[in-house]
Amino acid sequence: MVGYLVCEDGPGMGAVFPLTVGNEWVIGRDPNLSLILLEDPMVSRKHGVIRLEDNLFYLENLSEVNPIKINGESAHRSELHEDDTIQIGNNYFRFTEINPEERPTRSNVNSTTNSEPKAEAPSILPFTMGSPSRFFVKVISGPNQGAEFGMKSDATYILGKDSSADVVFQDLSVSHRHAKLSISPSGEATIEDLSSRNGIIINGLKIDSPTYLPSGGVVSIGTTVFLFVDKEASEQTIYSPSPRFYEQPEEKEIPQSEVEDLSPKNWKDTFIPTKHLVFGATFSLIIVTLLISLVSLFRSQSISPQTFDSAKEIGETIAHFPSVQYSFNPATGKIFLIGHVLTDIDYAELTYLLNSLSFINQIEDTVVVDEGVWQEMNALISLNPNWRGIMMSATGPGKFVLRGYLQTEADAVPLQDYINLNFPYLNLLDNQVIIENTLQTQVESLLIENGFTGTDLQMGNGEVLISGKVSEKRKSDFLALIGEIQKIQGVRQVKNFVTYATETSSLIDLTSKYRVMGSSKLGTMSQYVLISGKILAVGDALDGMMITSISTSEILLDKDGIKYKIDYNHQ
């Protein structure tokens, strides 16, 4: 099964793409991903894909911004048929299963169906386009120069640089939603400014309200200039007739009587009509009045110089770039900039705004793009495996921050030396690197100070993990302490795996370690016990643990707030 895509209109007009090898053909702008490559700014990197399934060709749309249209209708997945018209970006294709080189031309068909001789075609070149759209926009200047955008009647199109616009221009001087172009059902087009920064100019005149757009009108939005064309509009031809040549009249012999009349006469004997005298007097009066008015123009008058504050204009223009300073020479129109901006986009916007000021002739700068600085530093830091957890960023123009975690203070010394040697803006750097040993000591001190000695602590990359047992009575105090730990600089997260136990369940059982050999009683209460050959009572110490209570079956002990018990029964 063989198919062909023939481009009949658009940037790739005339191209033929055979669908012969394989069973899947990706259409797009990326040469690494696409088998059918389209050099069109309105085409996505992967715009669509054609698949051959069961000897049938299917076209699937992959673009949400500018979907593929088949015969004028948007289609997510559709079967292709002979002579289907496919719109992909600004290109219009015809699908066929007949080799275009073998396909009979229109002239050949006519010659076989009509044997009568045809009249020779006129020498006038008709204005024809392959696009099925009656209207189209042709970009003649700007970043998208050469692009064409087809349009239909009874429709409205948004023009701008935002990806949601119907016609997208990659031009910084074009607003996100710059203009609205509407075409009525009768084919009358109007264009309207959508409160853009640079406005709209039609045939050299700036518009302030919705304005009629004629066919052939030249429209400027920012630095982009395009031509609006209605293919059905009438064309006017200017006809200039060739000059006619007339024959010279024959010379006739002048009678002698007339020759005498042609002899010169005295001007005093000449008769001047009265109306000619009145006309001459009036003309002379006008000349005198004009001369007097001309002389009055040269009278000296005081001229007040126009005040112009260039510093104010520049200050308002770069107000969004507080880290940038400038020096301006009004005599030469030269401005010098220093400081920091966050990204390349900010730098492009800064220079564009300054270039829009008419009194600035030249811009020189040493402005630093912070994004490039910290990206380069991160690439250098990542070369050392001990610093993989360290990263530099910028919170604002000229505000660099170094963050991350190191195990010990000794690990921080070589890092600091490396930064001092390779980073040129040390006075703008905030070093927030955390030493984990120091952070762990700080957290452990808080736990001990608040009496939670029965807990275990583990840390890693700012994550604190606490386990162990805490008395049910002190649960609220422990949760409040966790809130304080989370506020410590360098602690990213606290994971609480502590179990809350009652007074009895929280005791540590030492029964297997100590054997009670005997006890004495006074009434029903035990007063003395015999452990490891020692007679002990309440208040005595056993291996550093204080005996706090002796009952008939249990001995309770305490050491540094930790409770222990020894079970026995001699009844």
Short mmCIF file of N, CA and C in Angstrom, two decimals, residues 132-194:
data_model
loop_
_atom_site.label_atom_id
_atom_site.label_comp_id
_atom_site.label_asym_id
_atom_site.label_seq_id
_atom_site.Cartn_x
_atom_site.Cartn_y
_atom_site.Cartn_z
N PRO A 132 -7.31 26.63 0.06
CA PRO A 132 -8.77 26.64 -0.05
C PRO A 132 -9.39 27.84 0.65
N SER A 133 -8.67 28.59 1.42
CA SER A 133 -9.20 29.74 2.14
C SER A 133 -9.28 30.93 1.20
N ARG A 134 -10.37 31.67 1.35
CA ARG A 134 -10.55 32.88 0.52
C ARG A 134 -9.61 33.98 0.97
N PHE A 135 -9.40 34.10 2.28
CA PHE A 135 -8.56 35.16 2.83
C PHE A 135 -7.28 34.55 3.39
N PHE A 136 -6.20 35.32 3.37
CA PHE A 136 -4.98 34.88 4.04
C PHE A 136 -4.13 36.09 4.42
N VAL A 137 -3.27 35.87 5.41
CA VAL A 137 -2.33 36.89 5.89
C VAL A 137 -0.92 36.46 5.52
N LYS A 138 -0.18 37.31 4.84
CA LYS A 138 1.20 37.03 4.40
C LYS A 138 2.15 37.95 5.16
N VAL A 139 3.05 37.37 6.01
CA VAL A 139 4.00 38.15 6.78
C VAL A 139 5.15 38.56 5.85
N ILE A 140 5.35 39.89 5.70
CA ILE A 140 6.39 40.40 4.78
C ILE A 140 7.57 40.98 5.52
N SER A 141 7.47 41.10 6.86
CA SER A 141 8.62 41.62 7.63
C SER A 141 8.46 41.19 9.07
N GLY A 142 9.57 40.87 9.74
CA GLY A 142 9.54 40.47 11.14
C GLY A 142 10.10 39.07 11.33
N PRO A 143 10.07 38.56 12.58
CA PRO A 143 10.63 37.22 12.86
C PRO A 143 9.95 36.09 12.09
N ASN A 144 8.64 36.26 11.75
CA ASN A 144 7.91 35.21 11.03
C ASN A 144 7.82 35.51 9.54
N GLN A 145 8.80 36.22 8.97
CA GLN A 145 8.75 36.63 7.58
C GLN A 145 8.59 35.41 6.67
N GLY A 146 7.61 35.54 5.73
CA GLY A 146 7.36 34.47 4.78
C GLY A 146 6.20 33.57 5.18
N ALA A 147 5.77 33.62 6.47
CA ALA A 147 4.67 32.75 6.91
C ALA A 147 3.35 33.24 6.34
N GLU A 148 2.43 32.29 6.07
CA GLU A 148 1.10 32.59 5.59
C GLU A 148 0.08 31.93 6.50
N PHE A 149 -1.03 32.62 6.77
CA PHE A 149 -2.08 32.12 7.65
C PHE A 149 -3.40 32.23 6.89
N GLY A 150 -4.01 31.10 6.58
CA GLY A 150 -5.29 31.11 5.89
C GLY A 150 -6.44 31.46 6.83
N MET A 151 -7.47 32.14 6.30
CA MET A 151 -8.62 32.56 7.09
C MET A 151 -9.90 32.34 6.30
N LYS A 152 -11.02 32.31 7.01
CA LYS A 152 -12.32 32.07 6.40
C LYS A 152 -13.26 33.21 6.76
N SER A 153 -14.33 33.37 5.96
CA SER A 153 -15.34 34.38 6.26
C SER A 153 -16.19 33.93 7.44
N ASP A 154 -16.89 34.90 8.03
CA ASP A 154 -17.73 34.67 9.21
C ASP A 154 -16.92 34.04 10.34
N ALA A 155 -15.75 34.62 10.62
CA ALA A 155 -14.87 34.10 11.67
C ALA A 155 -14.10 35.26 12.29
N THR A 156 -13.59 35.01 13.50
CA THR A 156 -12.79 36.01 14.23
C THR A 156 -11.48 35.36 14.63
N TYR A 157 -10.36 36.07 14.47
CA TYR A 157 -9.03 35.56 14.76
C TYR A 157 -8.31 36.52 15.70
N ILE A 158 -7.69 35.94 16.75
CA ILE A 158 -6.88 36.72 17.68
C ILE A 158 -5.42 36.64 17.23
N LEU A 159 -4.76 37.81 17.12
CA LEU A 159 -3.36 37.91 16.71
C LEU A 159 -2.51 38.30 17.89
N GLY A 160 -1.41 37.61 18.16
CA GLY A 160 -0.54 37.95 19.29
C GLY A 160 0.60 36.95 19.39
N LYS A 161 1.39 37.09 20.48
CA LYS A 161 2.51 36.18 20.68
C LYS A 161 2.18 35.08 21.69
N ASP A 162 0.97 35.10 22.28
CA ASP A 162 0.58 34.07 23.24
C ASP A 162 0.22 32.81 22.46
N SER A 163 0.53 31.65 23.05
CA SER A 163 0.26 30.38 22.36
C SER A 163 -1.23 30.12 22.19
N SER A 164 -2.09 30.82 22.96
CA SER A 164 -3.54 30.64 22.83
C SER A 164 -4.11 31.45 21.67
N ALA A 165 -3.34 32.35 21.06
CA ALA A 165 -3.83 33.16 19.95
C ALA A 165 -4.03 32.29 18.71
N ASP A 166 -4.94 32.73 17.80
CA ASP A 166 -5.18 32.00 16.57
C ASP A 166 -4.02 32.16 15.59
N VAL A 167 -3.44 33.34 15.54
CA VAL A 167 -2.26 33.60 14.71
C VAL A 167 -1.14 34.05 15.64
N VAL A 168 -0.08 33.24 15.75
CA VAL A 168 0.99 33.48 16.72
C VAL A 168 2.19 34.07 16.00
N PHE A 169 2.68 35.23 16.51
CA PHE A 169 3.90 35.86 16.01
C PHE A 169 4.97 35.77 17.08
N GLN A 170 6.17 35.24 16.72
CA GLN A 170 7.28 35.17 17.68
C GLN A 170 8.06 36.48 17.66
N ASP A 171 7.42 37.52 18.23
CA ASP A 171 7.97 38.88 18.17
C ASP A 171 7.79 39.51 19.54
N LEU A 172 8.92 39.94 20.18
CA LEU A 172 8.84 40.53 21.52
C LEU A 172 8.04 41.82 21.52
N SER A 173 7.99 42.54 20.39
CA SER A 173 7.27 43.81 20.34
C SER A 173 5.78 43.61 20.15
N VAL A 174 5.32 42.37 19.94
CA VAL A 174 3.89 42.06 19.81
C VAL A 174 3.35 41.65 21.17
N SER A 175 2.19 42.20 21.56
CA SER A 175 1.59 41.87 22.85
C SER A 175 1.05 40.44 22.81
N HIS A 176 0.75 39.89 24.03
CA HIS A 176 0.25 38.52 24.11
C HIS A 176 -1.04 38.36 23.29
N ARG A 177 -1.97 39.29 23.43
CA ARG A 177 -3.20 39.33 22.63
C ARG A 177 -3.25 40.73 22.03
N HIS A 178 -2.69 40.89 20.82
CA HIS A 178 -2.43 42.22 20.27
C HIS A 178 -3.64 42.78 19.51
N ALA A 179 -4.28 41.97 18.67
CA ALA A 179 -5.32 42.49 17.80
C ALA A 179 -6.36 41.41 17.55
N LYS A 180 -7.55 41.86 17.11
CA LYS A 180 -8.63 40.95 16.73
C LYS A 180 -9.04 41.27 15.31
N LEU A 181 -8.96 40.28 14.42
CA LEU A 181 -9.31 40.44 13.02
C LEU A 181 -10.60 39.66 12.78
N SER A 182 -11.66 40.39 12.35
CA SER A 182 -12.97 39.78 12.15
C SER A 182 -13.34 39.87 10.68
N ILE A 183 -13.90 38.77 10.15
CA ILE A 183 -14.35 38.72 8.76
C ILE A 183 -15.83 38.37 8.79
N SER A 184 -16.66 39.26 8.23
CA SER A 184 -18.11 39.07 8.24
C SER A 184 -18.50 38.02 7.21
N PRO A 185 -19.74 37.51 7.27
CA PRO A 185 -20.17 36.52 6.26
C PRO A 185 -20.11 37.07 4.84
N SER A 186 -20.27 38.40 4.67
CA SER A 186 -20.20 38.99 3.34
C SER A 186 -18.77 39.22 2.86
N GLY A 187 -17.75 38.96 3.72
CA GLY A 187 -16.36 39.10 3.31
C GLY A 187 -15.73 40.43 3.68
N GLU A 188 -16.39 41.24 4.51
CA GLU A 188 -15.82 42.53 4.93
C GLU A 188 -14.98 42.31 6.19
N ALA A 189 -13.73 42.73 6.15
CA ALA A 189 -12.79 42.50 7.24
C ALA A 189 -12.59 43.78 8.05
N THR A 190 -12.53 43.63 9.39
CA THR A 190 -12.21 44.73 10.29
C THR A 190 -11.15 44.26 11.27
N ILE A 191 -10.32 45.17 11.73
CA ILE A 191 -9.27 44.86 12.70
C ILE A 191 -9.40 45.81 13.87
N GLU A 192 -9.15 45.30 15.07
CA GLU A 192 -9.34 46.07 16.31
C GLU A 192 -8.14 45.86 17.23
N ASP A 193 -7.67 46.94 17.85
CA ASP A 193 -6.55 46.90 18.79
C ASP A 193 -7.06 46.43 20.15
N LEU A 194 -6.41 45.40 20.75
CA LEU A 194 -6.81 44.84 22.06
C LEU A 194 -5.93 45.43 23.17
#
